[in-house]
Short mmCIF file of C-alpha atoms in Angstrom, two decimals:
data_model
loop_
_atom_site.label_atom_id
_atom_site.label_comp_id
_atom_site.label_asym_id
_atom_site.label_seq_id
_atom_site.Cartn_x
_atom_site.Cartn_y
_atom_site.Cartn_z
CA UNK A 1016 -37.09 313.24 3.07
CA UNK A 1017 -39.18 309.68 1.78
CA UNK A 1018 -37.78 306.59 3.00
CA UNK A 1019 -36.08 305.24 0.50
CA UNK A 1020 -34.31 308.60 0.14
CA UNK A 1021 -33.32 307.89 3.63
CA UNK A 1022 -32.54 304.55 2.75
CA UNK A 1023 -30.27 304.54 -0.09
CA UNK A 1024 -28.33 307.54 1.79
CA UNK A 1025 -27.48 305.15 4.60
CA UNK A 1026 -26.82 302.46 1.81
CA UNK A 1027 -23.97 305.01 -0.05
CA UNK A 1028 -22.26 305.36 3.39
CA UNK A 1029 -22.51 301.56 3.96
CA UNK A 1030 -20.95 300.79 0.66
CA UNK A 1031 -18.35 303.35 1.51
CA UNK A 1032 -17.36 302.09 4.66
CA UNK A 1033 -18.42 305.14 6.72
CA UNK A 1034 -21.25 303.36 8.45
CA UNK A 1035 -20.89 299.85 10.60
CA UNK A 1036 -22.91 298.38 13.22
CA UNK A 1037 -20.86 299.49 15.77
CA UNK A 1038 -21.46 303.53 14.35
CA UNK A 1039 -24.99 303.48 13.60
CA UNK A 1040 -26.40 305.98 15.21
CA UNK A 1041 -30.08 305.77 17.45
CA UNK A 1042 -31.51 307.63 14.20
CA UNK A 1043 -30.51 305.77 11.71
CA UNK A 1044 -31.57 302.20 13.34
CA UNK A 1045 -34.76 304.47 13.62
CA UNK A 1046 -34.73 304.59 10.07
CA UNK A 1047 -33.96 300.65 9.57
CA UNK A 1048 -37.20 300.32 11.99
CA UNK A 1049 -39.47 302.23 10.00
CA UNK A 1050 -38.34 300.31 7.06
CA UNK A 1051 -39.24 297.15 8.36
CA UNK A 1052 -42.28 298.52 9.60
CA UNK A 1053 -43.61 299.47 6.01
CA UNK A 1054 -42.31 295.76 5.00
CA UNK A 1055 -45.10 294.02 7.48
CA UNK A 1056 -47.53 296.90 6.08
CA UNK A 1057 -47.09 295.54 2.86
CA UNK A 1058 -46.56 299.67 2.31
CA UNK A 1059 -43.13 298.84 -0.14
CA UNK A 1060 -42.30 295.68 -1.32
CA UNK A 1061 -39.04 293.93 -2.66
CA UNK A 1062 -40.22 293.58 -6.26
CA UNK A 1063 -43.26 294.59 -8.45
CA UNK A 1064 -44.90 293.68 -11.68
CA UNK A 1065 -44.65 296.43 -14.15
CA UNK A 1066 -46.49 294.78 -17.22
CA UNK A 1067 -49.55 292.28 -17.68
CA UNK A 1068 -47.18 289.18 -18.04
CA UNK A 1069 -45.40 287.03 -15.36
CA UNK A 1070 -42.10 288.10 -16.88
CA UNK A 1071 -42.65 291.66 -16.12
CA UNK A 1072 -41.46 291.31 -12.75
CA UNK A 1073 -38.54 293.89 -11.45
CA UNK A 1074 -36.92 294.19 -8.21
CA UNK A 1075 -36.84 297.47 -6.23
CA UNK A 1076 -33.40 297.88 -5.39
CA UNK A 1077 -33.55 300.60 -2.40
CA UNK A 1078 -35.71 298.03 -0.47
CA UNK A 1079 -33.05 295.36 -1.05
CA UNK A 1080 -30.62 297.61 -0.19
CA UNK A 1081 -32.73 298.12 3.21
CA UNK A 1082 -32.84 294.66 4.25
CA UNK A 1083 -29.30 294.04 3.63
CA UNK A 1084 -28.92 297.19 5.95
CA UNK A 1085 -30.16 295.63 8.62
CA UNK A 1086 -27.55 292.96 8.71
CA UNK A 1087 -24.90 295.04 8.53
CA UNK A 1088 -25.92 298.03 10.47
CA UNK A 1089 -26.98 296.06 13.32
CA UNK A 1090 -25.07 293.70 16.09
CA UNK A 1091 -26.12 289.87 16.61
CA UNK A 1092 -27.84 289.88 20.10
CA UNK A 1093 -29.29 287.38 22.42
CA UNK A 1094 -33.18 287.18 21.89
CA UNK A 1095 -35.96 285.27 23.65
CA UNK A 1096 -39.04 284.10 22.01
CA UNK A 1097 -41.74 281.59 24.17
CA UNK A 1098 -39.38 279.18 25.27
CA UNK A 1099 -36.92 279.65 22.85
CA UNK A 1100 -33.42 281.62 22.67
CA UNK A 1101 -31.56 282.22 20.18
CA UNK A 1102 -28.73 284.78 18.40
CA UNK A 1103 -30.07 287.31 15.41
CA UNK A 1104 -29.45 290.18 14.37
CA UNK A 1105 -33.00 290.91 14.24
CA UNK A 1106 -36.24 289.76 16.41
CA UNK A 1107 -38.98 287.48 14.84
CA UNK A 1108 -41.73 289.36 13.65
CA UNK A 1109 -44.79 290.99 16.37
CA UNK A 1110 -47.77 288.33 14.98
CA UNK A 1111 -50.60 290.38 17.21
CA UNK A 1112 -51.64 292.24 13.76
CA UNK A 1113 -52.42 289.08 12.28
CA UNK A 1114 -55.36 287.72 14.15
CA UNK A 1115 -57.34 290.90 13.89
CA UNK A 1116 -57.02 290.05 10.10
CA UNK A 1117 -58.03 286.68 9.95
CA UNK A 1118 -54.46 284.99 9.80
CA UNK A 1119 -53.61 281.96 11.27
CA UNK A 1120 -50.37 280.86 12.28
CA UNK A 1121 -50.30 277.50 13.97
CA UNK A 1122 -48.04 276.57 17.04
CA UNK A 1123 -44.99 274.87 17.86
CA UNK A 1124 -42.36 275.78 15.06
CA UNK A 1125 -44.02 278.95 13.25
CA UNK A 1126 -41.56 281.17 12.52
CA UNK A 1127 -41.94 284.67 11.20
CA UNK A 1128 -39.23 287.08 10.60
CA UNK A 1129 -39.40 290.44 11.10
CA UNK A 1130 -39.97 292.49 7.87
CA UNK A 1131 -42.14 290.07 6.48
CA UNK A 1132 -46.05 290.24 5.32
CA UNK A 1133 -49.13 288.60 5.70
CA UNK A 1134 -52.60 289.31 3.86
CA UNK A 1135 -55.62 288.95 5.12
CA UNK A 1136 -57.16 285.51 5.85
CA UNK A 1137 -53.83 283.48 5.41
CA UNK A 1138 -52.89 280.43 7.07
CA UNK A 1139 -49.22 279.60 7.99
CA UNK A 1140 -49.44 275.29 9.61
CA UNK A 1141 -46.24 274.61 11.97
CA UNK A 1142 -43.64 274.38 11.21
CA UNK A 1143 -43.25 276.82 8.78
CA UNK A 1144 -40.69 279.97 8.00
CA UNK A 1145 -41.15 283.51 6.47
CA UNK A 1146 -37.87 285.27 6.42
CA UNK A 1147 -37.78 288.84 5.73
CA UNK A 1148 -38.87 290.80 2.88
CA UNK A 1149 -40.94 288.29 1.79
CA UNK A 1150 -44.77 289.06 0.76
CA UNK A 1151 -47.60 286.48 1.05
CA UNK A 1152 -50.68 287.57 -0.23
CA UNK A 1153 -54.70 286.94 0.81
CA UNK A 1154 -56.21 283.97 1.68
CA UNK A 1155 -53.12 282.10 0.70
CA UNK A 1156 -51.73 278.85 2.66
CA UNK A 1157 -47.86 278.08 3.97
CA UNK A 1158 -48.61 274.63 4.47
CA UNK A 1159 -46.26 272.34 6.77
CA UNK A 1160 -42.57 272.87 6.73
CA UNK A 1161 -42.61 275.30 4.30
CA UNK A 1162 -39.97 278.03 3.62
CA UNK A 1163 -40.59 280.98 2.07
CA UNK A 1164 -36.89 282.63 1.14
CA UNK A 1165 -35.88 286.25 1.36
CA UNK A 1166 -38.04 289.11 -0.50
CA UNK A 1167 -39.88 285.79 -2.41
CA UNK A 1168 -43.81 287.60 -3.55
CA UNK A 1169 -46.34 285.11 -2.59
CA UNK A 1170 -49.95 286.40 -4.33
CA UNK A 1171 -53.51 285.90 -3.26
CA UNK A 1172 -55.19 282.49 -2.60
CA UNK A 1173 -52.20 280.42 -3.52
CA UNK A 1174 -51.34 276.93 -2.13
CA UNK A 1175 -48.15 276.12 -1.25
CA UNK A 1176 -47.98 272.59 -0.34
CA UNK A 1177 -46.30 270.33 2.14
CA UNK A 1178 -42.60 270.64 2.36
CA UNK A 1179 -42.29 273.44 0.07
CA UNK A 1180 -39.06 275.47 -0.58
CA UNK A 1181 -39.42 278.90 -1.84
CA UNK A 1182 -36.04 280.14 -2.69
CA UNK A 1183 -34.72 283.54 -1.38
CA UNK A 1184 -32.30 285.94 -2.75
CA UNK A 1185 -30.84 289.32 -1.54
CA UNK A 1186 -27.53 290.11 -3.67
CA UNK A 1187 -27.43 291.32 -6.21
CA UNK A 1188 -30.03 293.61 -5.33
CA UNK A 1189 -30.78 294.05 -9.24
CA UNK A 1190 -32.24 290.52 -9.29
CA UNK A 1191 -35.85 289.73 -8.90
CA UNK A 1192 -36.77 287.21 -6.15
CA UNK A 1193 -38.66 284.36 -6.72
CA UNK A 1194 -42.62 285.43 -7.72
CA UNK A 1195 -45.53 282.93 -7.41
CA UNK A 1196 -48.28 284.74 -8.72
CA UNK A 1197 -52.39 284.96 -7.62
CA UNK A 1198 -54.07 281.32 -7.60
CA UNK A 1199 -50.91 278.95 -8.28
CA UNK A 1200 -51.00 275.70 -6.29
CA UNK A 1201 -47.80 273.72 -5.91
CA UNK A 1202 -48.15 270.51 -4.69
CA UNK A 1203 -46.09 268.72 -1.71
CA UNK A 1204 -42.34 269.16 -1.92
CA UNK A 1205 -42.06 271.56 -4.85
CA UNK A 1206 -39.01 273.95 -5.11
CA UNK A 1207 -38.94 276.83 -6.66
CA UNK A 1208 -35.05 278.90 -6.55
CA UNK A 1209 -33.41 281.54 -8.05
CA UNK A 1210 -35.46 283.90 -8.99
CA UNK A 1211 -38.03 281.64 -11.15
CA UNK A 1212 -41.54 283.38 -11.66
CA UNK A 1213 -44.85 281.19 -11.94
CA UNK A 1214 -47.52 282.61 -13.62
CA UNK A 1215 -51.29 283.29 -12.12
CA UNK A 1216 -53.46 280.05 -12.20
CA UNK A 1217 -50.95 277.43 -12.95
CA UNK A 1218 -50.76 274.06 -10.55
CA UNK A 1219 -47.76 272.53 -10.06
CA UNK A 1220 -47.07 268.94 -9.49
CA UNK A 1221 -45.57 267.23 -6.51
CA UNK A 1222 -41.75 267.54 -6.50
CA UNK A 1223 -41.44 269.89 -9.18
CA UNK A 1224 -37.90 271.60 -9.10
CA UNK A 1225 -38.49 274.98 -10.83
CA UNK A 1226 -35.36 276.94 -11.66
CA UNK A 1227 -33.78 278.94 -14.58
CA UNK A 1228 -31.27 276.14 -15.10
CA UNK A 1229 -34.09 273.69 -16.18
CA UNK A 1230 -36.14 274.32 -19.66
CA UNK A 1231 -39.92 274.53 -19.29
CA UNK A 1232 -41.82 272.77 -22.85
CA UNK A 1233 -44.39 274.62 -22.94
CA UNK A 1234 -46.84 272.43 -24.87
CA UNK A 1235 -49.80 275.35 -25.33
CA UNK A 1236 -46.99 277.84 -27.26
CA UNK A 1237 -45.18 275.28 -27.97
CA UNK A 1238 -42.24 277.43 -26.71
CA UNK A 1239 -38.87 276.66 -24.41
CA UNK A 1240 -38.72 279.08 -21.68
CA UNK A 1241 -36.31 279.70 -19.02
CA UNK A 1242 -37.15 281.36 -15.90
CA UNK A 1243 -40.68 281.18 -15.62
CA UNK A 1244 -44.12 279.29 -16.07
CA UNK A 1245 -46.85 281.05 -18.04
CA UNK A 1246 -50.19 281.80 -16.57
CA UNK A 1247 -53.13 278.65 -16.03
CA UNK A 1248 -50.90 275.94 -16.99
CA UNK A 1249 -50.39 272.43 -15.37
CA UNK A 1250 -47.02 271.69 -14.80
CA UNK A 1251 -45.13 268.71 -14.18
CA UNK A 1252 -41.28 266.95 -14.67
CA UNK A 1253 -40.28 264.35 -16.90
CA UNK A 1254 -36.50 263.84 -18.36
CA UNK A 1255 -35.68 264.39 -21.63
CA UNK A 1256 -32.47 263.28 -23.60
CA UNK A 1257 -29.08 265.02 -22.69
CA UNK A 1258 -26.47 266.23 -24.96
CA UNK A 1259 -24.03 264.21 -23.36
CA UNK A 1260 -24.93 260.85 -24.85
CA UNK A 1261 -23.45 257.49 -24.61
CA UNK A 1262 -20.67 257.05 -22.03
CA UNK A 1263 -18.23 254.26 -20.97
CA UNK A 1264 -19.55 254.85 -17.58
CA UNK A 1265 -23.29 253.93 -18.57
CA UNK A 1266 -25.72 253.01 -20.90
CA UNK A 1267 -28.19 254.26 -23.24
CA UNK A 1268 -27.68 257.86 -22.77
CA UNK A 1269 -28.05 259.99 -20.35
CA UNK A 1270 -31.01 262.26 -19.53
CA UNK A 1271 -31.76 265.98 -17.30
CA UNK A 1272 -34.57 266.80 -15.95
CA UNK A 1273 -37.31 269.39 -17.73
CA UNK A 1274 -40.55 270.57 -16.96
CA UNK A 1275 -43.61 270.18 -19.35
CA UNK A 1276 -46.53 272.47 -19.21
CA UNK A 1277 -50.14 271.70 -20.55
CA UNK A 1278 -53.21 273.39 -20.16
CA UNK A 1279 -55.22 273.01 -16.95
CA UNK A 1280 -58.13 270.03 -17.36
CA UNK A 1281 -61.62 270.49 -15.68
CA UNK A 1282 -60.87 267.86 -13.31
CA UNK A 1283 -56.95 269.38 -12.40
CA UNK A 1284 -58.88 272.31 -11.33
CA UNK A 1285 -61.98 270.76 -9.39
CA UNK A 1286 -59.45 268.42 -7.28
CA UNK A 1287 -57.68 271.97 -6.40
CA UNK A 1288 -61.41 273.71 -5.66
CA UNK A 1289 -62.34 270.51 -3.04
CA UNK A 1290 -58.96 270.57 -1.30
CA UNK A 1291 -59.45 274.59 -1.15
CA UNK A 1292 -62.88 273.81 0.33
CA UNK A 1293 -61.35 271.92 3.25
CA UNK A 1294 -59.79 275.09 4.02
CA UNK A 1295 -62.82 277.55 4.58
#
């Protein structure tokens, strides 16, 4: 039997209440191990891009369903790690792989959760969090108190700046997790929730709230999306008129927030290539 057959079996007796943490069996929290195992391998991932665009982007339900498995087929324990205890359900992830790799994870408030993966060459500064199922590509950078959500894909050589939130999402396990794909940079305190996709290439200004809720204008189409940024733009917010119009309780209007999207200029992209510089 594959893994995710073994998965999604234990899944159908968890949804039908024939499993709990208090049954599970030595096996079957084998099984859960393995799984997270292949997570930090980077062997099966939470979602994966089936097509050449940034919308392409589906989730893989059985691994989903695997992660939520190990919340509910497992008992909150007392753990230990340095100096530190604390109550989980699940251990913060071994970090010996990474050095022999090139990652760097800084100290004092690092925090990587089991089931999640680093590339090659990245660089995690303190304090930052990976929670689990969450994939961070090559070379890329999780720069200070950053949080990268649940099952969130992270490509290659992108720049996440200060105080960045990368949003996580487990249920339903039918939805894709937030994607940031190969070469984006978001600058300092840039959010990114619910499932919202940025394309390969694009840079992202400073405290740029990136959601499904909030239209991207899309100045190069000339298009209105929802959900996601196309590839190698330059992104920004600015606030546009809302529908709602005069009221008693203020004047001239009232305005939302949107996000505009140009394409990248040569000197956007050399300012990224000397901070990236800094890095090697």
């Amino acid at each position: 039997m594959s893994l995710q057959t073994d998965v999604e079996g234990l899944w159908q007796q968890y949804q039908n209440d024939e499993i709990d943490a208090q049954s599970a069996t030595v096996d079957e929290l084998d099984t859960l191990d393995a799984f997270l195992d292949a997570l930090e391998a980077g062997e099966v991932r939470a979602a994966e891009k089936t097509g050449a665009d940034v919308t392409s982007w589906e989730a893989n339900e059985w691994v989903k369903q695997g992660i939520l498995l190990n919340f509910g087929l497992r008992e909150t324990l007392a753990r230990e790690y340095g100096d530190v205890r604390y109550h989980d359900v699940l251990p913060l992830r071994d970090t010996t792989d990474l050095g022999e790799r090139g990652t760097r994870n800084t100290p004092d408030g690092t925090a990587i959760r089991r089931g999640a993966y680093l590339g090659s060459d990245c660089i995690m500064m303190s304090p930052s969090f990976v929670n689990i199922g969450a994939y961070i590509g090559d070379g890329t950078l999780v720069d200070s108190c950053d949080t990268v959500g649940s099952c969130a894909q992270i490509g290659e050589n992108v720049k996440l700046g200060a105080n960045t939130l990368i949003g996580g999402v487990l249920e339903p396990v039918e939805d894709a997790p937030v994607v940031v794909e190969d070469g984006a940079a978001l600058g300092a305190g840039c959010r990114v929730t619910s499932g919202f996709r940025v394309g390969e290439n694009s840079i992202v200004g400073e405290n740029t709230l990136l959601t499904p809720r909030i239209p991207v204008y899309d100045l190069v189409d000339e298009e209105i999306y929802y959900g996601h940024l196309p590839a190698n733009r330059r992104a920004f917010t600015r606030f546009v008129e809302s529908s709602l119009g005069d009221h008693e309780m203020f004047e001239s209007g009232a305005y939302k927030p949107a996000v505009v999207a140009l394409d990248i200029e040569d000197d956007t992209l050399d300012a990224t290539r000397r901070e990236e510089a800094l890095r090697e």
